[in-house]
Amino acid sequence: MNQRPAQNQNAGAISVWRWIVLIGVPVGWLLIWLMGSEIISGESVFGICGFRQKHDLPCPFCGMTTSAKFFLDGNLLGSLKAQPAGFIFCIFSIVVWIESAILLIPAVRLKRSFFVKWKLRVLLLSALLIILLSWGWKIYYETYFYD
């Protein structure tokens, strides 16, 4: 009877993911800052947007880097205008990073993540809805304000 409770069996794997988030989010933000500052080219990382070339419309992710760069610069309205989904995902990444940092503290290590309480399906459907609505905004905004 050397079985550990189910809660403790996954604790090591969950802790590894929290460390990955804790390190990965700032690295992602650094890359976005480097691309936004034109120290490295976004096209060299992601390539030229084939969707825009073929359809002459912004793709669902067009403006994400610009939105994140505005967010990093403190221009929250500019971030929201550039790509609403980018603005929301910036806030989400900060919340996830803070939660990962807190849950790595030994006293709260075994607590469940806020996001685990939500069903993965709800989070994915919410993200899809945010991306689709933001894509509609980008098409509207570029059609009426840039032409």
PDB file of C-alpha atoms in Angstrom:
ATOM      1  CA  MET A   1       0.000   0.000   0.000  1.00  0.00           C
ATOM      2  CA  ASN A   2       2.594   2.525  -1.107  1.00  0.00           C
ATOM      3  CA  GLN A   3       0.168   4.441  -3.240  1.00  0.00           C
ATOM      4  CA  ARG A   4       0.177   8.175  -2.912  1.00  0.00           C
ATOM      5  CA  PRO A   5      -3.049  10.149  -3.197  1.00  0.00           C
ATOM      6  CA  ALA A   6      -3.947  11.153  -6.763  1.00  0.00           C
ATOM      7  CA  GLN A   7      -3.451  14.823  -5.873  1.00  0.00           C
ATOM      8  CA  ASN A   8       0.254  14.310  -5.101  1.00  0.00           C
ATOM      9  CA  GLN A   9       0.993  12.026  -8.082  1.00  0.00           C
ATOM     10  CA  ASN A  10       0.683  14.849 -10.620  1.00  0.00           C
ATOM     11  CA  ALA A  11       2.320  17.496  -8.430  1.00  0.00           C
ATOM     12  CA  GLY A  12       5.750  17.057 -10.035  1.00  0.00           C
ATOM     13  CA  ALA A  13       4.473  17.348 -13.599  1.00  0.00           C
ATOM     14  CA  ILE A  14       2.327  20.348 -12.730  1.00  0.00           C
ATOM     15  CA  SER A  15       5.284  22.016 -11.033  1.00  0.00           C
ATOM     16  CA  VAL A  16       7.373  21.545 -14.197  1.00  0.00           C
ATOM     17  CA  TRP A  17       4.660  23.210 -16.290  1.00  0.00           C
ATOM     18  CA  ARG A  18       4.500  26.110 -13.843  1.00  0.00           C
ATOM     19  CA  TRP A  19       8.275  26.587 -14.191  1.00  0.00           C
ATOM     20  CA  ILE A  20       7.938  26.455 -17.981  1.00  0.00           C
ATOM     21  CA  VAL A  21       5.268  29.175 -17.844  1.00  0.00           C
ATOM     22  CA  LEU A  22       7.304  31.203 -15.359  1.00  0.00           C
ATOM     23  CA  ILE A  23      10.290  31.206 -17.741  1.00  0.00           C
ATOM     24  CA  GLY A  24       8.475  31.000 -21.085  1.00  0.00           C
ATOM     25  CA  VAL A  25       6.170  34.005 -20.716  1.00  0.00           C
ATOM     26  CA  PRO A  26       8.994  36.534 -20.109  1.00  0.00           C
ATOM     27  CA  VAL A  27      10.982  34.991 -22.988  1.00  0.00           C
ATOM     28  CA  GLY A  28       7.933  35.423 -25.228  1.00  0.00           C
ATOM     29  CA  TRP A  29       7.541  39.024 -24.079  1.00  0.00           C
ATOM     30  CA  LEU A  30      11.236  39.645 -24.810  1.00  0.00           C
ATOM     31  CA  LEU A  31      10.828  38.287 -28.353  1.00  0.00           C
ATOM     32  CA  ILE A  32       7.775  40.482 -28.895  1.00  0.00           C
ATOM     33  CA  TRP A  33       9.680  43.513 -27.644  1.00  0.00           C
ATOM     34  CA  LEU A  34      12.618  42.696 -29.954  1.00  0.00           C
ATOM     35  CA  MET A  35      10.271  42.358 -32.938  1.00  0.00           C
ATOM     36  CA  GLY A  36       8.324  45.490 -32.022  1.00  0.00           C
ATOM     37  CA  SER A  37      11.553  47.456 -31.645  1.00  0.00           C
ATOM     38  CA  GLU A  38      12.659  46.095 -35.037  1.00  0.00           C
ATOM     39  CA  ILE A  39      15.810  44.629 -33.533  1.00  0.00           C
ATOM     40  CA  ILE A  40      14.749  41.361 -35.143  1.00  0.00           C
ATOM     41  CA  SER A  41      12.310  41.178 -38.040  1.00  0.00           C
ATOM     42  CA  GLY A  42       8.894  39.679 -37.419  1.00  0.00           C
ATOM     43  CA  GLU A  43       8.888  38.485 -41.024  1.00  0.00           C
ATOM     44  CA  SER A  44      12.093  36.535 -40.395  1.00  0.00           C
ATOM     45  CA  VAL A  45      10.408  34.783 -37.455  1.00  0.00           C
ATOM     46  CA  PHE A  46       6.881  34.268 -38.817  1.00  0.00           C
ATOM     47  CA  GLY A  47       7.319  34.873 -42.550  1.00  0.00           C
ATOM     48  CA  ILE A  48       5.141  37.067 -44.718  1.00  0.00           C
ATOM     49  CA  CYS A  49       1.408  36.633 -44.123  1.00  0.00           C
ATOM     50  CA  GLY A  50       0.186  34.446 -46.959  1.00  0.00           C
ATOM     51  CA  PHE A  51      -3.456  34.972 -45.995  1.00  0.00           C
ATOM     52  CA  ARG A  52      -3.170  38.730 -46.543  1.00  0.00           C
ATOM     53  CA  GLN A  53      -1.345  38.231 -49.834  1.00  0.00           C
ATOM     54  CA  LYS A  54      -3.956  35.826 -51.166  1.00  0.00           C
ATOM     55  CA  HIS A  55      -7.168  37.416 -49.870  1.00  0.00           C
ATOM     56  CA  ASP A  56      -6.150  41.063 -49.343  1.00  0.00           C
ATOM     57  CA  LEU A  57      -7.632  40.855 -45.851  1.00  0.00           C
ATOM     58  CA  PRO A  58      -5.901  40.699 -42.469  1.00  0.00           C
ATOM     59  CA  CYS A  59      -5.543  37.205 -41.069  1.00  0.00           C
ATOM     60  CA  PRO A  60      -7.049  36.465 -37.637  1.00  0.00           C
ATOM     61  CA  PHE A  61      -3.636  37.030 -36.017  1.00  0.00           C
ATOM     62  CA  CYS A  62      -2.579  40.164 -37.900  1.00  0.00           C
ATOM     63  CA  GLY A  63      -1.622  42.865 -35.424  1.00  0.00           C
ATOM     64  CA  MET A  64      -0.829  40.584 -32.476  1.00  0.00           C
ATOM     65  CA  THR A  65       2.821  41.669 -32.301  1.00  0.00           C
ATOM     66  CA  THR A  66       1.865  45.327 -32.719  1.00  0.00           C
ATOM     67  CA  SER A  67      -0.780  44.984 -30.023  1.00  0.00           C
ATOM     68  CA  ALA A  68       1.682  43.347 -27.626  1.00  0.00           C
ATOM     69  CA  LYS A  69       4.320  46.014 -28.349  1.00  0.00           C
ATOM     70  CA  PHE A  70       1.817  48.781 -27.592  1.00  0.00           C
ATOM     71  CA  PHE A  71       0.872  46.897 -24.415  1.00  0.00           C
ATOM     72  CA  LEU A  72       4.528  46.700 -23.368  1.00  0.00           C
ATOM     73  CA  ASP A  73       4.933  50.421 -24.033  1.00  0.00           C
ATOM     74  CA  GLY A  74       1.940  51.164 -21.789  1.00  0.00           C
ATOM     75  CA  ASN A  75      -0.294  52.267 -24.681  1.00  0.00           C
ATOM     76  CA  LEU A  76      -3.281  50.118 -23.710  1.00  0.00           C
ATOM     77  CA  LEU A  77      -5.738  51.884 -26.033  1.00  0.00           C
ATOM     78  CA  GLY A  78      -3.333  51.462 -28.957  1.00  0.00           C
ATOM     79  CA  SER A  79      -2.973  47.789 -28.038  1.00  0.00           C
ATOM     80  CA  LEU A  80      -6.733  47.340 -27.994  1.00  0.00           C
ATOM     81  CA  LYS A  81      -7.158  49.118 -31.339  1.00  0.00           C
ATOM     82  CA  ALA A  82      -4.304  47.236 -33.034  1.00  0.00           C
ATOM     83  CA  GLN A  83      -5.715  43.793 -32.171  1.00  0.00           C
ATOM     84  CA  PRO A  84      -8.301  43.278 -29.418  1.00  0.00           C
ATOM     85  CA  ALA A  85      -7.397  39.588 -29.102  1.00  0.00           C
ATOM     86  CA  GLY A  86      -3.744  40.576 -28.633  1.00  0.00           C
ATOM     87  CA  PHE A  87      -4.726  42.911 -25.795  1.00  0.00           C
ATOM     88  CA  ILE A  88      -6.789  40.195 -24.094  1.00  0.00           C
ATOM     89  CA  PHE A  89      -4.047  37.586 -24.509  1.00  0.00           C
ATOM     90  CA  CYS A  90      -1.486  40.029 -23.060  1.00  0.00           C
ATOM     91  CA  ILE A  91      -3.577  40.390 -19.924  1.00  0.00           C
ATOM     92  CA  PHE A  92      -4.193  36.625 -19.850  1.00  0.00           C
ATOM     93  CA  SER A  93      -0.469  35.856 -20.115  1.00  0.00           C
ATOM     94  CA  ILE A  94       0.305  38.170 -17.200  1.00  0.00           C
ATOM     95  CA  VAL A  95      -2.407  36.561 -15.061  1.00  0.00           C
ATOM     96  CA  VAL A  96      -1.148  33.052 -15.913  1.00  0.00           C
ATOM     97  CA  TRP A  97       2.441  34.091 -15.166  1.00  0.00           C
ATOM     98  CA  ILE A  98       1.508  35.572 -11.777  1.00  0.00           C
ATOM     99  CA  GLU A  99      -0.560  32.516 -10.892  1.00  0.00           C
ATOM    100  CA  SER A 100       2.319  30.196 -11.839  1.00  0.00           C
ATOM    101  CA  ALA A 101       4.703  32.199  -9.676  1.00  0.00           C
ATOM    102  CA  ILE A 102       2.336  32.090  -6.713  1.00  0.00           C
ATOM    103  CA  LEU A 103       1.610  28.375  -7.073  1.00  0.00           C
ATOM    104  CA  LEU A 104       5.348  27.592  -7.027  1.00  0.00           C
ATOM    105  CA  ILE A 105       5.551  28.863  -3.446  1.00  0.00           C
ATOM    106  CA  PRO A 106       5.769  25.725  -1.266  1.00  0.00           C
ATOM    107  CA  ALA A 107       2.964  26.818   1.071  1.00  0.00           C
ATOM    108  CA  VAL A 108       0.453  27.016  -1.801  1.00  0.00           C
ATOM    109  CA  ARG A 109       2.051  24.467  -4.141  1.00  0.00           C
ATOM    110  CA  LEU A 110      -0.714  21.887  -3.812  1.00  0.00           C
ATOM    111  CA  LYS A 111      -3.529  24.342  -4.472  1.00  0.00           C
ATOM    112  CA  ARG A 112      -5.405  23.909  -7.724  1.00  0.00           C
ATOM    113  CA  SER A 113      -4.920  26.388 -10.483  1.00  0.00           C
ATOM    114  CA  PHE A 114      -7.740  28.805 -11.224  1.00  0.00           C
ATOM    115  CA  PHE A 115      -7.595  27.663 -14.855  1.00  0.00           C
ATOM    116  CA  VAL A 116      -7.853  23.970 -13.970  1.00  0.00           C
ATOM    117  CA  LYS A 117     -11.213  24.690 -12.392  1.00  0.00           C
ATOM    118  CA  TRP A 118     -12.433  25.903 -15.764  1.00  0.00           C
ATOM    119  CA  LYS A 119     -12.970  23.241 -18.357  1.00  0.00           C
ATOM    120  CA  LEU A 120     -10.395  23.252 -21.147  1.00  0.00           C
ATOM    121  CA  ARG A 121     -13.226  23.286 -23.659  1.00  0.00           C
ATOM    122  CA  VAL A 122     -14.588  26.550 -22.218  1.00  0.00           C
ATOM    123  CA  LEU A 123     -11.154  28.194 -22.397  1.00  0.00           C
ATOM    124  CA  LEU A 124     -10.566  27.056 -25.987  1.00  0.00           C
ATOM    125  CA  LEU A 125     -14.026  28.103 -27.166  1.00  0.00           C
ATOM    126  CA  SER A 126     -13.586  31.478 -25.448  1.00  0.00           C
ATOM    127  CA  ALA A 127     -10.212  31.956 -27.162  1.00  0.00           C
ATOM    128  CA  LEU A 128     -11.722  31.024 -30.542  1.00  0.00           C
ATOM    129  CA  LEU A 129     -14.603  33.467 -30.028  1.00  0.00           C
ATOM    130  CA  ILE A 130     -12.195  36.249 -29.019  1.00  0.00           C
ATOM    131  CA  ILE A 131     -10.031  35.607 -32.098  1.00  0.00           C
ATOM    132  CA  LEU A 132     -13.027  35.572 -34.458  1.00  0.00           C
ATOM    133  CA  LEU A 133     -14.519  38.765 -32.999  1.00  0.00           C
ATOM    134  CA  SER A 134     -11.123  40.467 -33.137  1.00  0.00           C
ATOM    135  CA  TRP A 135     -10.695  39.351 -36.732  1.00  0.00           C
ATOM    136  CA  GLY A 136     -14.021  40.984 -37.576  1.00  0.00           C
ATOM    137  CA  TRP A 137     -12.819  44.139 -35.825  1.00  0.00           C
ATOM    138  CA  LYS A 138      -9.552  44.131 -37.801  1.00  0.00           C
ATOM    139  CA  ILE A 139     -11.394  43.778 -41.118  1.00  0.00           C
ATOM    140  CA  TYR A 140     -13.858  46.543 -40.176  1.00  0.00           C
ATOM    141  CA  TYR A 141     -11.170  48.837 -38.778  1.00  0.00           C
ATOM    142  CA  GLU A 142      -8.835  48.462 -41.766  1.00  0.00           C
ATOM    143  CA  THR A 143     -11.691  48.802 -44.274  1.00  0.00           C
ATOM    144  CA  TYR A 144     -13.205  51.984 -42.849  1.00  0.00           C
ATOM    145  CA  PHE A 145     -10.279  53.756 -41.220  1.00  0.00           C
ATOM    146  CA  TYR A 146      -7.355  52.996 -43.561  1.00  0.00           C
ATOM    147  CA  ASP A 147      -8.965  53.173 -46.996  1.00  0.00           C
TER     148      ASP A 147
END
